[in-house]
Coordinates of C-alpha atoms and ligand atoms in Angstrom, one line a residue:
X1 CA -7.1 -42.9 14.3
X2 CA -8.6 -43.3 10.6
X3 CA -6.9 -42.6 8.2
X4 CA -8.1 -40.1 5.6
X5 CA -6.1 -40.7 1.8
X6 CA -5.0 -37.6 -0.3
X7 CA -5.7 -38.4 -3.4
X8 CA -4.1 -35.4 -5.4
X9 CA -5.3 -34.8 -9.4
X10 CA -3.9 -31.7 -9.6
X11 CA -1.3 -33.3 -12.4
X12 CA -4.6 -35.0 -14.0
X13 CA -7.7 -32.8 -13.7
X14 CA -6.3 -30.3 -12.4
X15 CA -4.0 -29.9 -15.5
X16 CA -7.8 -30.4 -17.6
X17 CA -8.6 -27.0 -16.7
X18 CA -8.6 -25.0 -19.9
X19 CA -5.5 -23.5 -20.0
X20 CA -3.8 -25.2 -17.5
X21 CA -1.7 -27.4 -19.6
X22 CA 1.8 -28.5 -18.4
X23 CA 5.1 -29.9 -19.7
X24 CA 6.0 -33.3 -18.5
X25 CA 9.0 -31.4 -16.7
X26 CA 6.7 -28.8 -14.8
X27 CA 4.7 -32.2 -13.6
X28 CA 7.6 -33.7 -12.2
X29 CA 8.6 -30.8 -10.7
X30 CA 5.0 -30.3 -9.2
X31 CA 4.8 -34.4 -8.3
X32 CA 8.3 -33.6 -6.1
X33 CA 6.6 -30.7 -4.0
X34 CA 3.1 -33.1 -3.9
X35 CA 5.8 -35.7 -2.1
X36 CA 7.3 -32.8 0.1
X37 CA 3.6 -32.1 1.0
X38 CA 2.9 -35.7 1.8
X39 CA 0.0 -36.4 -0.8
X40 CA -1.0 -40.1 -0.6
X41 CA -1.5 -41.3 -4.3
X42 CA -0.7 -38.6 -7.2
X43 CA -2.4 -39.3 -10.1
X44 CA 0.5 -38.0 -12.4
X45 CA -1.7 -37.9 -16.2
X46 CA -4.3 -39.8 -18.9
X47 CA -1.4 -41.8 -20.3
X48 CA -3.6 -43.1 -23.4
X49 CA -4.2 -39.0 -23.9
X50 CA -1.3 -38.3 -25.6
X51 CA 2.6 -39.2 -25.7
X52 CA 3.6 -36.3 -23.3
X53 CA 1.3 -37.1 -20.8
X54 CA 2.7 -40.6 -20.9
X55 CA 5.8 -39.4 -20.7
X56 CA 4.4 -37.2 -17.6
X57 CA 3.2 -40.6 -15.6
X58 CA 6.4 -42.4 -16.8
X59 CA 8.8 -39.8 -15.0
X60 CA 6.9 -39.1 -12.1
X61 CA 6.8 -43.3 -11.7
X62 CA 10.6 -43.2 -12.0
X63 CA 11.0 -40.6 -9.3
X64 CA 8.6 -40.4 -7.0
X65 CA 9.2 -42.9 -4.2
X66 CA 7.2 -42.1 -1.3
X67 CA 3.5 -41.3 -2.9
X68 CA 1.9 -43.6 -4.8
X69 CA 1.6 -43.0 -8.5
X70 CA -1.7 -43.1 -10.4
X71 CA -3.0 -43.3 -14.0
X72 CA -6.1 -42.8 -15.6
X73 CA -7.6 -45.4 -18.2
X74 CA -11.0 -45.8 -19.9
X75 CA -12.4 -48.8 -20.1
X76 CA -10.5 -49.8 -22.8
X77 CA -7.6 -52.0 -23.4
X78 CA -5.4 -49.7 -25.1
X79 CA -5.9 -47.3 -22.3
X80 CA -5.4 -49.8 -19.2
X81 CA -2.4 -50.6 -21.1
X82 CA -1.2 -47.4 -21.9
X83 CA -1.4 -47.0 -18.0
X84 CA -0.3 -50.0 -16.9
X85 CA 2.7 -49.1 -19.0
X86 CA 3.8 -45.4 -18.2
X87 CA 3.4 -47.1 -14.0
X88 CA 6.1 -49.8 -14.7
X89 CA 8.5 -47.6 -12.9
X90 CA 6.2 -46.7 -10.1
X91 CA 6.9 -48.1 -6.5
X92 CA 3.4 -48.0 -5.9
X93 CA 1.6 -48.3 -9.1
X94 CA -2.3 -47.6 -9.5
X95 CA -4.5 -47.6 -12.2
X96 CA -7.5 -45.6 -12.2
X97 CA -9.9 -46.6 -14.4
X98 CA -13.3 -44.8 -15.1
X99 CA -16.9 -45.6 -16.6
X100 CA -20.1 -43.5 -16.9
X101 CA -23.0 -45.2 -15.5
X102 CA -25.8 -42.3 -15.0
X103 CA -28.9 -42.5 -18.1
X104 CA -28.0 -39.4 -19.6
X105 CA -24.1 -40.4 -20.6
X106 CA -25.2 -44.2 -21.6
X107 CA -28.1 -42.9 -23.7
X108 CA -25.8 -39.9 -25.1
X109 CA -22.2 -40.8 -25.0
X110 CA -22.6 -44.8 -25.2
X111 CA -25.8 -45.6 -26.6
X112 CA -25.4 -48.6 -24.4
X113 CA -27.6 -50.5 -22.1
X114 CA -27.0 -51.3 -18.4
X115 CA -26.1 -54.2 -18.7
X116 CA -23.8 -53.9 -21.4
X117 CA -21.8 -51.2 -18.6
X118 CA -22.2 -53.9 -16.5
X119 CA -20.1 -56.3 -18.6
X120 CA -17.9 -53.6 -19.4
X121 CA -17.0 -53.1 -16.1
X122 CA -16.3 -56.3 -15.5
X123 CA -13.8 -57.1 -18.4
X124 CA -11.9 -53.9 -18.0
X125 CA -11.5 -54.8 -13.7
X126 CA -10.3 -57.9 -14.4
X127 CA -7.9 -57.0 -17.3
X128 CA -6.7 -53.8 -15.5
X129 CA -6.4 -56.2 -12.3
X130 CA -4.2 -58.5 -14.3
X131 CA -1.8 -55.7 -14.9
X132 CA -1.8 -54.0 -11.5
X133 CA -2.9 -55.0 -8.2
X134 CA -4.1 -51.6 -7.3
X135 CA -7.3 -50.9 -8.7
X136 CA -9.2 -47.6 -8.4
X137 CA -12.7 -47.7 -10.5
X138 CA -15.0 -45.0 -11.0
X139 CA -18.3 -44.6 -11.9
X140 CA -18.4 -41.6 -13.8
X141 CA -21.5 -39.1 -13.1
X142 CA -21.8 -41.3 -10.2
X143 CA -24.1 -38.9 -8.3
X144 CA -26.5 -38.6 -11.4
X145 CA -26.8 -42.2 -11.8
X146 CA -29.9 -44.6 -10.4
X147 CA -28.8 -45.5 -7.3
X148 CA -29.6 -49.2 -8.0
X149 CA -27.8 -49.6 -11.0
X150 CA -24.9 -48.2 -9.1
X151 CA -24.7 -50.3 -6.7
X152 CA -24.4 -53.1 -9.2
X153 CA -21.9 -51.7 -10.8
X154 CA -20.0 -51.3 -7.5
X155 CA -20.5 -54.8 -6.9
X156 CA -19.3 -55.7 -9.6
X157 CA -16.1 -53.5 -9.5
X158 CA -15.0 -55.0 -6.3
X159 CA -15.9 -58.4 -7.4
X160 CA -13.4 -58.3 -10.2
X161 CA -10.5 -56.7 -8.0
X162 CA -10.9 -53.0 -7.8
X163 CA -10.0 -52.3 -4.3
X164 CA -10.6 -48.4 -4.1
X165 CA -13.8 -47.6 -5.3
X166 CA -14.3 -43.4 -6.3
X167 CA -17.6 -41.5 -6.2
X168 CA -17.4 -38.7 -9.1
X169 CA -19.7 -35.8 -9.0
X170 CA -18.2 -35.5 -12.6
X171 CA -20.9 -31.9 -13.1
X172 CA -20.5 -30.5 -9.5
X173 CA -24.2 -31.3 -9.1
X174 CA -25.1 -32.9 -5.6
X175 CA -24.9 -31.3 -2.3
X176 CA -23.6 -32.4 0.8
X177 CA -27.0 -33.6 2.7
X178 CA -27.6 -35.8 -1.2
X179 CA -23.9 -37.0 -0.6
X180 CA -24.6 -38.0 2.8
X181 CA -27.9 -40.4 1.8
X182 CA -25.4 -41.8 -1.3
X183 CA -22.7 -43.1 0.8
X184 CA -24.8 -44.3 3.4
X185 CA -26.8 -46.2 0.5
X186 CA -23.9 -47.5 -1.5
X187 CA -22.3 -48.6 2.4
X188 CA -26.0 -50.3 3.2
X189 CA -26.4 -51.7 -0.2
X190 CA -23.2 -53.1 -1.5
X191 CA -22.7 -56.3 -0.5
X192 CA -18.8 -56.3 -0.8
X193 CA -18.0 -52.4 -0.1
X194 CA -15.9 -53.9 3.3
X195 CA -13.6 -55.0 0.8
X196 CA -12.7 -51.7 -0.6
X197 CA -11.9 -48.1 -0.1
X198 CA -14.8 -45.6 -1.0
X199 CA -13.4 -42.3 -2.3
X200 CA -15.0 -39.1 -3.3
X201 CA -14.2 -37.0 -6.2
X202 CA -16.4 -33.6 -6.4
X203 CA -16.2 -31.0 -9.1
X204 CA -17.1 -26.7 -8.0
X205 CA -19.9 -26.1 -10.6
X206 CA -22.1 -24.8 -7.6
X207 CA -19.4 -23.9 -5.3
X208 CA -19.5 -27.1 -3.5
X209 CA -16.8 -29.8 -4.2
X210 CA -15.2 -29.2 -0.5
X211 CA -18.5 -29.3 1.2
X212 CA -19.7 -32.2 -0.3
X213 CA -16.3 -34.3 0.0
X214 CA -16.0 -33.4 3.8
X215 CA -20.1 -34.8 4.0
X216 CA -19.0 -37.7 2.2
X217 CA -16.0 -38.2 4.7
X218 CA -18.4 -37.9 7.6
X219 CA -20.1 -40.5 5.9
X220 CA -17.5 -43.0 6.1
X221 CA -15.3 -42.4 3.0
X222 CA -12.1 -42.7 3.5
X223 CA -10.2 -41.7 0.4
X224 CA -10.9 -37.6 -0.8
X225 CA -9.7 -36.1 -4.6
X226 CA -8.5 -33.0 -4.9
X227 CA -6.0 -30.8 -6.0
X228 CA -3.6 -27.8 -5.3
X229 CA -5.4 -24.3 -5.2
X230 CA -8.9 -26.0 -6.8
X231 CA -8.4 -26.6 -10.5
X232 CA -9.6 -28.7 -12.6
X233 CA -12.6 -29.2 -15.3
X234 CA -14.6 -26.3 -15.7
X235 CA -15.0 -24.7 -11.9
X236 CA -12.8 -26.9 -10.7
X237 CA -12.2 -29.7 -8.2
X238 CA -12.1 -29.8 -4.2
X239 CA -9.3 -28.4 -3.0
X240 CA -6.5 -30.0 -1.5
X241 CA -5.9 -27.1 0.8
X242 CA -9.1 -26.3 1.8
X243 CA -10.1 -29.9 3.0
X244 CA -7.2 -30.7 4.7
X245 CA -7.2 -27.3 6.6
X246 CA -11.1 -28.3 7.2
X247 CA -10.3 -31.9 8.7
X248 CA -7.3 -30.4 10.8
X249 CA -9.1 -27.2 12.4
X250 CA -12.4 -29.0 13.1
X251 CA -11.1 -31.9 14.8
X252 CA -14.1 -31.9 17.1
X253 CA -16.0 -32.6 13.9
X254 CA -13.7 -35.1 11.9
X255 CA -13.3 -37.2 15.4
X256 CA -10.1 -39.8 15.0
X257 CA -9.1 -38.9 11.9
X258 CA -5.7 -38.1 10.7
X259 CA -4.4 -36.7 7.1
X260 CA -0.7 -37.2 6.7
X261 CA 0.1 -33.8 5.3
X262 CA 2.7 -31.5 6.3
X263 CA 0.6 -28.3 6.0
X264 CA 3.6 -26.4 6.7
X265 CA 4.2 -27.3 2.5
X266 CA 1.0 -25.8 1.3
X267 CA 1.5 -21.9 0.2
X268 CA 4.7 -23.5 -1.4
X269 CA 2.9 -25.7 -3.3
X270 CA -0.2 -23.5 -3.9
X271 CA 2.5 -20.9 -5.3
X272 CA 4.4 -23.6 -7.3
X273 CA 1.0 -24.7 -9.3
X274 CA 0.1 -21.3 -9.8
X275 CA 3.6 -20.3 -11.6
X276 CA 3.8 -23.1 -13.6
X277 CA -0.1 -23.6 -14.9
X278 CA -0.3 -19.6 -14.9
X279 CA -3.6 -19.1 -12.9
X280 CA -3.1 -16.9 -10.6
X281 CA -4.8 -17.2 -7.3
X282 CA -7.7 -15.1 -6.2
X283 CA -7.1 -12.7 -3.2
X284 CA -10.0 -14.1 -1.1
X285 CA -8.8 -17.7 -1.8
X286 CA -9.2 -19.9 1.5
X287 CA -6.1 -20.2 2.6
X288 CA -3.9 -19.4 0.4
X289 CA -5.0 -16.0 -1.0
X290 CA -3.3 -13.0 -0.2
X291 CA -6.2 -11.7 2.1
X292 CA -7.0 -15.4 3.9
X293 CA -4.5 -13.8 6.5
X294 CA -4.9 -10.0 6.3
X295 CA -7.0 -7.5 8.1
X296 CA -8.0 -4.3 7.3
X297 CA -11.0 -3.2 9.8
X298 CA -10.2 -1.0 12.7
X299 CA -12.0 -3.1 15.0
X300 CA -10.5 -6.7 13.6
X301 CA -6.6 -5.0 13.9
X302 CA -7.4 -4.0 17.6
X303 CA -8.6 -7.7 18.6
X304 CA -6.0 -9.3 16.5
X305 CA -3.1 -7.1 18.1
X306 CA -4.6 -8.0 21.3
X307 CA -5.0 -12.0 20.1
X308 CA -5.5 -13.5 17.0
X309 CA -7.7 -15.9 17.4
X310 CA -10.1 -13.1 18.1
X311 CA -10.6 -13.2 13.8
X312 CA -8.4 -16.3 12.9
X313 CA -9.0 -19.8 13.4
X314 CA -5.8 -21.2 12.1
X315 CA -2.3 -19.8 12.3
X316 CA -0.7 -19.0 9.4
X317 CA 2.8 -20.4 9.8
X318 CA 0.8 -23.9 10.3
X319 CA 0.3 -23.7 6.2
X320 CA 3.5 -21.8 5.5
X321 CA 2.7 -18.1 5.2
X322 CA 5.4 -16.4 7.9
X323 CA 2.6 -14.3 9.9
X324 CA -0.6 -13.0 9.8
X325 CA -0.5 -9.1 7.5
X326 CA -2.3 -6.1 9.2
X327 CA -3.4 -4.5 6.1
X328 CA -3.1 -0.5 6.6
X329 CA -6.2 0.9 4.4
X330 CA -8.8 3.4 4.8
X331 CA -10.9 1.2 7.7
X332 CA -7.7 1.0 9.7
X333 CA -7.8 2.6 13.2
X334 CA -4.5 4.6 15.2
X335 CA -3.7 1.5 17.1
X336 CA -2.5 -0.6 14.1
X337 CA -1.1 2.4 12.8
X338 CA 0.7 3.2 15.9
X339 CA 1.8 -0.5 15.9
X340 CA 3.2 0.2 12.8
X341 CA 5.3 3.2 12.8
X342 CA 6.7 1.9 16.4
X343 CA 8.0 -1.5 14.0
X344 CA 9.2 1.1 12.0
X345 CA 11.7 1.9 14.7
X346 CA 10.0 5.6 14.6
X347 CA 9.3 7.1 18.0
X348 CA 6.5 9.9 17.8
X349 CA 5.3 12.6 20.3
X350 CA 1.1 12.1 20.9
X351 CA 0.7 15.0 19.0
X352 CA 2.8 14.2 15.7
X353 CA 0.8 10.9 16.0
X354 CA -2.6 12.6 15.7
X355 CA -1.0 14.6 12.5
X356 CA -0.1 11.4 10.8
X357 CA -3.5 10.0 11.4
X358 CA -5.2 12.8 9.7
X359 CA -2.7 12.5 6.8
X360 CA -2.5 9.0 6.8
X361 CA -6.7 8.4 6.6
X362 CA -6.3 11.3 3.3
X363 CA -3.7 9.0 1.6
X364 CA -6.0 5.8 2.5
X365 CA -9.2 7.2 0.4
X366 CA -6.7 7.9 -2.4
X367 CA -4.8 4.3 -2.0
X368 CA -6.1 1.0 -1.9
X369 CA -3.4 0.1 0.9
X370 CA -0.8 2.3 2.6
X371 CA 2.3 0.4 2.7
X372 CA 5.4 1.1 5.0
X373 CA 7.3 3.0 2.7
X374 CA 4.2 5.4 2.3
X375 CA 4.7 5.4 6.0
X376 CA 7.6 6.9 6.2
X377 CA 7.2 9.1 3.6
X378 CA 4.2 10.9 5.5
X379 CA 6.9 11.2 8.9
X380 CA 9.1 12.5 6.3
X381 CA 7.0 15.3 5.0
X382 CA 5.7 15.9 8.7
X383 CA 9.4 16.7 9.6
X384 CA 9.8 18.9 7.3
X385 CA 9.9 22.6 8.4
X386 CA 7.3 23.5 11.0
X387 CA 7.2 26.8 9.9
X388 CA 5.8 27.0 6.1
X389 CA 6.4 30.2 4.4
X390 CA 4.1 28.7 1.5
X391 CA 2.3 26.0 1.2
X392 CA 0.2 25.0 -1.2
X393 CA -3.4 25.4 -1.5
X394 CA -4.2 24.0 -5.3
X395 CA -2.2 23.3 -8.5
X396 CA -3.8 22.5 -11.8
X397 CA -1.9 22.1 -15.3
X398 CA -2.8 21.1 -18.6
X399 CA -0.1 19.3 -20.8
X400 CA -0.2 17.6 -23.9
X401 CA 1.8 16.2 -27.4
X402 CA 1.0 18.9 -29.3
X403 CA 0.7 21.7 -27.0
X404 CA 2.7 24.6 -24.6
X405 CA 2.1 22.7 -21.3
X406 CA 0.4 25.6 -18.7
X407 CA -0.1 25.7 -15.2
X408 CA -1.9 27.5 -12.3
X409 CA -0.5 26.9 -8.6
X410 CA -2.7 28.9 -5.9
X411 CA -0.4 29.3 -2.8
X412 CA -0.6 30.7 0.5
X413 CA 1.6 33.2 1.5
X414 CA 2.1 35.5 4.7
X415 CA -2.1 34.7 5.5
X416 CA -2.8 35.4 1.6
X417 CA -3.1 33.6 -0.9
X418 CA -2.0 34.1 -4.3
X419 CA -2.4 32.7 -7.8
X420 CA 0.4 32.8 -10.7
X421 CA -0.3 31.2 -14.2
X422 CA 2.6 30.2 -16.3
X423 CA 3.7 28.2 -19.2
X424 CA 6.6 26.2 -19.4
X425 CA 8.8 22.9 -20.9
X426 CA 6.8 20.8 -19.4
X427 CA 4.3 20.7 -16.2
X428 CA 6.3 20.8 -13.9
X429 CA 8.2 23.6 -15.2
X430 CA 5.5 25.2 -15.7
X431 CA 4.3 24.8 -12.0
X432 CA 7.9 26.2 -11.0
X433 CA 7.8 29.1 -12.8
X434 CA 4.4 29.6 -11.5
X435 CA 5.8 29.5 -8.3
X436 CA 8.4 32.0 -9.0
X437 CA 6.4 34.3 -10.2
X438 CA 5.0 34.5 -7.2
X439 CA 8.0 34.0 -4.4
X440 CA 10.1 36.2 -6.7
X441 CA 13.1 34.7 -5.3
X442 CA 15.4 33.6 -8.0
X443 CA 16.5 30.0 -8.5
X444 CA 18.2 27.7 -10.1
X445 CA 17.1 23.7 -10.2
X446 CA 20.4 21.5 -9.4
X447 CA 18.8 18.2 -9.4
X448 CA 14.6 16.9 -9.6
X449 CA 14.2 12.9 -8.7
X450 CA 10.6 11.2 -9.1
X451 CA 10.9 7.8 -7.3
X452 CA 7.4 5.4 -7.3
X453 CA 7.3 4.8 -3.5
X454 CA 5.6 1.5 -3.5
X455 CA 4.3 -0.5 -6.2
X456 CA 0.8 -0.5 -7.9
X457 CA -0.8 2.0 -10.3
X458 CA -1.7 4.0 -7.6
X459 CA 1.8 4.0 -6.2
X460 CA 2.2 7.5 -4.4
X461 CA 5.5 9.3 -6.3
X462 CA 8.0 11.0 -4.2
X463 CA 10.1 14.0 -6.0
X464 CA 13.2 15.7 -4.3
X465 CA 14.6 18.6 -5.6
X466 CA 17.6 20.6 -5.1
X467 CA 17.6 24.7 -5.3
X468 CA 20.3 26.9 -5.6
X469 CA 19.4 30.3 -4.1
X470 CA 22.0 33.3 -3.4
X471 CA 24.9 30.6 -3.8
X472 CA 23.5 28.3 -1.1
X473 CA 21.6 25.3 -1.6
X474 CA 18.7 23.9 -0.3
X475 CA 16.4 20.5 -0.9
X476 CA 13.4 19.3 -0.3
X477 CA 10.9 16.4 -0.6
X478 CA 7.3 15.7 -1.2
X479 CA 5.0 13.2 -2.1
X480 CA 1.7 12.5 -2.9
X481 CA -0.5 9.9 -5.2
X482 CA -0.7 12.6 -8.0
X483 CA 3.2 13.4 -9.3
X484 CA 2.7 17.0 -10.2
X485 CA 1.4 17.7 -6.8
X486 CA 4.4 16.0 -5.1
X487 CA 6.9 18.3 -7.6
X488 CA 5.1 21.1 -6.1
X489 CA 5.6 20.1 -2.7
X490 CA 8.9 19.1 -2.9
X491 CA 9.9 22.4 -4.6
X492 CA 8.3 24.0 -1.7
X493 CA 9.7 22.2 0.8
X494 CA 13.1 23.5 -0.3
X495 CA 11.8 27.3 -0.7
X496 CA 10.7 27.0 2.6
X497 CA 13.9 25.9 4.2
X498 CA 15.6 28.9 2.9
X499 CA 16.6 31.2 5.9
Ligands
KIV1 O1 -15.0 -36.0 -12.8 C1 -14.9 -37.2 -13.1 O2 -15.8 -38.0 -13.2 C2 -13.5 -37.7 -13.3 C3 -13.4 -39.2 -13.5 C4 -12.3 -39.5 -14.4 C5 -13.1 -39.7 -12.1 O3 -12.6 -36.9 -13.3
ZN2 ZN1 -13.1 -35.0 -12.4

């Protein structure tokens, strides 16, 4: 088997991101879950960048035993010592050290000449290399640069000591049929490259860093950056979760190669980044969205509840998320619904069951998913008395700071139906009185409870109410997405339990 490295920069690039910025404690306390995960090298901060990201790469050093601990250095003495110092701790200590060699940054950034980088290069190797034994170089906009040049620079790298040598699409620029012809080239045309790791570290600007690392591993690298959930710079970086997922469900792609990553860690992790950097993670995130294991469509929920790999390729306890969630919505069909209310523990005659449906497909075009509680709250209501003296057809009110709330309830009664208008305290009291006026029974309101049955703003309420009529009390219940129309129900409910 080859081995494929993890090289995680979630604690590095990843904390770039704008935004993203951590404490030295929320890195260690990322670093320890990276180890858990079983992340190869961590590259733990930009030591030189400033004293708490020293700090960072000094504690992580000091605790992490089982991951190698990385950090980042320019070309500059100051730097590689900077790095070479915050690693002193480290069991296994590398510094990473990086130089732009594309036309556009020496022009620009340097105003340098080749083979001034050249010489560059050189010194800072061999002074780095004299500090640490593991040497990661990088020739920054790598995939921008004249391929020539490159491979000089490589060369050179190696010559000097550097024994992993990283590919940086530093602008998420190439794509994965340009990645393929680079490392073939760079394997073809560097002299020494046996003598070193190649690595590959891709940036998202076009959507494409796990694309083009997974090419670039095809291609014979065999060391991959990335980092938890994707972020990093700009768009972003490849993510961890999304490669290693890749590699391990197409293993009759990636042929003989093994990642030593206990995917059962990766939702932890995922979540643990996205707490403590506060970027949250997108619904249709591979993997570890909240959708990457949910289905909503009829026909998906049927195959699924007959076998999942009908729609899934991987199973979700295999990166930590308990089991696969059949989302109940408005594209659900009666069989996951049945499914549903029978895990409910709710037994229901074929007939009630087609009743739900109905009411449950209503609810679904008014809410974006129709949880269990909603569930139950629909058997609920069905329950209630079969035989409604009233029930309600409309209700309308208008309400307001700095006027008499009013309300109109049209209900059906005996085959009519029959409008009252009335104002009131508030809405709902003026919906009850409404009511009244046209029942003519008189009450008295014990008790009125409005409880949000699931989360979300468009949570359905559920009021109960108790009445008091001829001495004898009576409740009831409704609910409903809009409040005042559950009050109404509920108020019903009761009326029409009276006997
Ligand atoms: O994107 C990049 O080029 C980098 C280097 C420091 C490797 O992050
Ligand atoms: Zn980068």
């Amino acid at each position: 088997m080859e081995k494929i490295i993890i090289f995680d920069t979630t604690l590095r690039d990843g904390e770039q991101a704008p935004g993203a910025s951590l404490t030295s404690e929320q890195k260690l306390e990322i670093a320890y879950q990276l180890e858990n995960l079983g992340v190869d090298f961590i590259e733990a901060g930009f030591p030189i960048a400033s004293p708490d990201d020293f700090k960072a790469v000094d504690m992580v050093s000091r605790n992490i035993k089982k991951s190698g601990v990385c950090g980042l250095a320019r070309c500059l003495k100051k730097d590689i010592e900077a790095a070479s110092n915050s690693l002193k701790k480290a069991k296994f200590p590398r510094i990473h050290i990086f130089l732009a060699t594309s036309k556009i940054h020496l022009e620009y950034k340097f105003k340098k000449a080749e083979v001034e980088i050249l010489e560059i290069a050189k010194k800072s190797v061999k002074f780095a290399r004299n500090l640490c034994d593991n040497i990661e170089f990088s020739p920054e906009d790598a995939t921008r640069s004249d391929r020539e040049f490159l491979f000089r620079v490589i060369e050179t790298a190696i010559s000097q000591g550097a024994k992993t040598i990283n590919i940086p699409d530093t602008v998420g620029y190439t794509y994965p049929l340009e990645v393929q012809s680079l490392i073939t080239d760079i394997i073809n045309n560097v002299p020494n490259i046996n003598k070193a790791v190649l690595s590959i570290h891709c940036h998202d600007d076009l959507g494409m860093a796990v694309a083009n690392s997974l090419s670039a591993v095809l291609s014979g690298v065999r060391q991959v950056h990335c980092t938890m959930n994707g972020i990093g710079e700009r768009a972003g970086n490849a993510s961890l979760e999304e490669l290693v997922m890749a590699v391990k469900t197409r293993k009759d792609v990636f042929k003989n190669m093994n990642i030593s990553i206990n995917t059962k860690e990766i939702f932890k992790t995922s979540l643990l980044v996205s707490n403590l950097t506060g970027f949250v993670i997108p619904p249709n995130k591979a993997i570890v969205g909240k959708n990457a294991f949910a289905h909503e469509a009829g026909i998906h929920q049927d195959a699924m509840l007959k076998k999942s790999s009908t729609y899934e390729i991987m199973n979700p306890k295999d990166v930590g998320i308990s089991k696969s969630k059949i989302v109940l919505g408005k594209h659900s069909g009666r069989h996951a619904l049945v499914k549903r209310i029978e895990k409910l523990g709710i037994k229901l005659a074929d007939n009630r069951i087609n009743k739900i449906f109905e009411q449950f497909k209503q609810l679904a075009d008014k809410k974006k998913e129709v949880f269990d509680d909603d569930l139950i709250a629909l058997v609920e209501e069905e329950t209630s008395p079969k035989v409604k003296t009233y029930e309600l057809i409309t209700v309308r009110a208008t309400t307001g700071t700095d006027i008499v709330p009013d309300a109109s309830v049209k209900i059906r009664y005996e085959k009519k139906i029959i409008e009252a208008k009335s104002t009131g305290d508030g809405p709902v009291d003026a919906c009850y009185k409404a009511i009244d006026k046209i029942t003519k029974i008189k009450t008295k309101l014990l008790a009125y409870k409005l409880d949000a049955i699931t989360g979300g703003k468009d949570a359905q309420g559920r009021v109960r109410v108790e009445v008091r009529v001829k001495g004898k009390i009576y409740s009831g219940r409704g609910s409903s997405t809009d409040i005042l129309e559950s009050s109404v129900k509920a108020y019903l409910d009761a009326l029409n339990r009276i006997k």
